[in-house]
Coordinates of C-alpha atoms in Angstrom, one line a residue:
S25 CA 3.8 -22.4 27.0
D26 CA 2.6 -26.0 26.6
I27 CA 1.0 -25.3 23.2
C28 CA 4.2 -23.6 22.0
A29 CA 6.3 -26.5 23.2
A30 CA 4.1 -29.1 21.5
A31 CA 4.1 -27.0 18.3
G32 CA 7.9 -27.0 18.4
D33 CA 7.9 -30.8 18.7
L34 CA 5.2 -31.5 16.1
G35 CA 5.6 -28.7 13.6
P36 CA 1.9 -28.3 12.6
K37 CA 0.8 -26.1 9.7
F38 CA -1.6 -24.2 12.0
I39 CA -2.8 -24.2 15.6
A40 CA -6.5 -24.0 16.7
I41 CA -7.7 -23.3 20.3
A42 CA -11.3 -24.1 21.0
G43 CA -13.2 -23.4 24.2
T44 CA -15.3 -25.2 26.8
P45 CA -17.7 -23.9 29.4
I46 CA -15.1 -22.9 32.0
P47 CA -13.1 -20.5 29.8
A48 CA -16.3 -19.1 28.4
M49 CA -17.5 -18.3 32.0
T50 CA -14.1 -16.6 32.9
G51 CA -14.0 -14.5 29.8
F52 CA -10.9 -16.2 28.2
D53 CA -9.6 -14.1 25.3
Y54 CA -9.1 -16.7 22.5
A55 CA -8.0 -14.2 19.9
A56 CA -5.3 -12.7 22.2
V57 CA -3.9 -16.1 23.2
A58 CA -3.9 -17.2 19.5
A59 CA -2.0 -14.1 18.6
L60 CA 0.5 -14.6 21.3
I61 CA 1.1 -18.2 20.3
E62 CA 1.5 -17.2 16.6
D63 CA 4.0 -14.5 17.6
R64 CA 6.0 -17.0 19.7
T65 CA 5.9 -19.9 17.2
G66 CA 5.6 -18.3 13.8
I67 CA 2.8 -20.8 13.1
P68 CA -0.7 -19.5 12.1
A69 CA -2.9 -19.8 15.2
F70 CA -6.7 -19.4 15.6
G71 CA -8.8 -18.9 18.7
F72 CA -12.5 -19.9 18.6
P73 CA -14.8 -18.7 21.4
T74 CA -16.8 -22.0 21.5
T75 CA -18.5 -22.8 24.8
G76 CA -19.2 -26.5 24.6
M77 CA -22.9 -25.7 25.0
E78 CA -23.8 -25.6 21.3
T79 CA -23.7 -28.1 18.5
Y80 CA -20.5 -29.0 16.7
V81 CA -21.8 -27.2 13.6
R82 CA -21.1 -23.7 14.9
G83 CA -17.5 -24.5 16.0
A84 CA -16.6 -26.5 12.9
A85 CA -18.0 -23.8 10.6
M86 CA -16.1 -21.1 12.5
A87 CA -12.9 -23.1 12.2
F88 CA -13.3 -23.8 8.4
A89 CA -14.3 -20.2 7.8
A90 CA -11.1 -19.0 9.6
L91 CA -9.0 -21.4 7.5
A92 CA -10.7 -20.1 4.3
R93 CA -10.1 -16.4 5.2
R94 CA -6.5 -17.1 6.1
F95 CA -5.4 -19.6 3.5
V96 CA -7.7 -19.6 0.5
E97 CA -6.0 -17.8 -2.4
P98 CA -8.3 -15.5 -4.4
G99 CA -9.1 -17.2 -7.7
E100 CA -7.9 -15.1 -10.6
K101 CA -10.2 -16.9 -13.0
T102 CA -13.0 -19.3 -12.1
K103 CA -12.2 -22.7 -13.6
E104 CA -15.1 -24.3 -15.4
K105 CA -16.5 -27.6 -14.1
T106 CA -14.5 -27.4 -10.8
V107 CA -16.1 -27.9 -7.4
N108 CA -15.4 -27.6 -3.7
I109 CA -17.2 -30.0 -1.4
L110 CA -18.1 -28.0 1.8
G111 CA -19.0 -29.7 5.0
L112 CA -17.5 -33.1 4.3
T113 CA -16.5 -34.0 7.8
P114 CA -16.2 -37.3 9.7
L115 CA -18.9 -36.0 12.0
D116 CA -21.4 -36.0 9.2
F117 CA -19.8 -38.6 6.8
S118 CA -18.1 -41.2 8.9
V119 CA -15.1 -43.1 7.7
N120 CA -17.2 -45.6 5.6
G121 CA -16.1 -44.2 2.3
S122 CA -19.1 -42.0 1.5
D123 CA -16.7 -39.0 1.3
A124 CA -14.8 -40.7 -1.5
S125 CA -18.0 -41.8 -3.1
I126 CA -19.2 -38.2 -3.4
A127 CA -16.0 -37.1 -5.0
E128 CA -15.9 -40.1 -7.3
F129 CA -19.5 -39.3 -8.5
L130 CA -18.6 -35.7 -9.2
E131 CA -15.5 -36.7 -11.1
E132 CA -17.4 -39.3 -13.1
S133 CA -19.9 -36.5 -13.9
G134 CA -17.1 -34.4 -15.5
F135 CA -16.2 -32.2 -12.5
T136 CA -12.7 -31.7 -11.1
V137 CA -12.8 -31.7 -7.3
L138 CA -10.5 -28.9 -6.1
S139 CA -11.1 -29.3 -2.4
R140 CA -12.9 -31.4 0.2
W141 CA -13.7 -29.5 3.4
A142 CA -12.4 -31.4 5.4
M143 CA -11.9 -35.0 4.5
G144 CA -9.3 -35.9 1.9
S145 CA -7.7 -32.5 1.1
T146 CA -4.4 -31.0 2.2
L147 CA -4.1 -27.4 3.3
E148 CA -2.5 -26.7 0.0
E149 CA -5.5 -28.1 -1.8
L150 CA -7.9 -26.1 0.4
A151 CA -5.9 -23.0 -0.6
K152 CA -7.0 -23.5 -4.2
A153 CA -10.7 -23.4 -3.3
G154 CA -11.1 -19.8 -4.4
S155 CA -10.9 -20.7 -8.1
A156 CA -13.7 -23.3 -8.1
H157 CA -16.7 -22.8 -10.3
V158 CA -19.1 -24.4 -7.8
N159 CA -19.3 -24.9 -4.0
L160 CA -21.3 -28.0 -3.2
V161 CA -22.7 -27.9 0.3
V162 CA -23.2 -31.4 1.8
S163 CA -23.9 -30.6 5.4
A164 CA -24.9 -27.8 7.8
I165 CA -21.2 -27.1 8.5
G166 CA -20.7 -26.4 4.8
T167 CA -23.4 -23.7 4.9
G168 CA -21.6 -22.0 7.8
I169 CA -18.3 -22.1 5.9
K170 CA -19.8 -20.2 3.0
Q171 CA -21.6 -17.7 5.2
L172 CA -18.7 -17.0 7.6
S173 CA -15.8 -16.9 5.1
G174 CA -17.4 -14.9 2.3
Y175 CA -15.9 -16.9 -0.4

């Protein structure tokens, strides 16, 4: 109920529920709760059975893969010299500008950056990722996105 109320106040584009050790020990059903929240709010919701006992890489990759499966539009035609940057997160690339530097380097090299997973792109830009010619993986999270999402 609290999540639904907050969603009503804030109007997010999606809702993500991630776990900690206690829900993991009690057998919390993340998928069922996410489905209930989505049904009540009409906002896409995701549940991730994280435990708080693994690195952030697994949870972040699960979250990005779920976003990819749900929101990325199939690319009708791969666009030449276009690129997605996978694994570009503040956890791996702090807010010191290295994320912008990577994108700038690619653009100066003749590429068009379609999406940055997850710094600097809107959900609408992420949805266009399916038509990129190249996926550039810049961290372990990016590898997980590719493996889990299948795109």
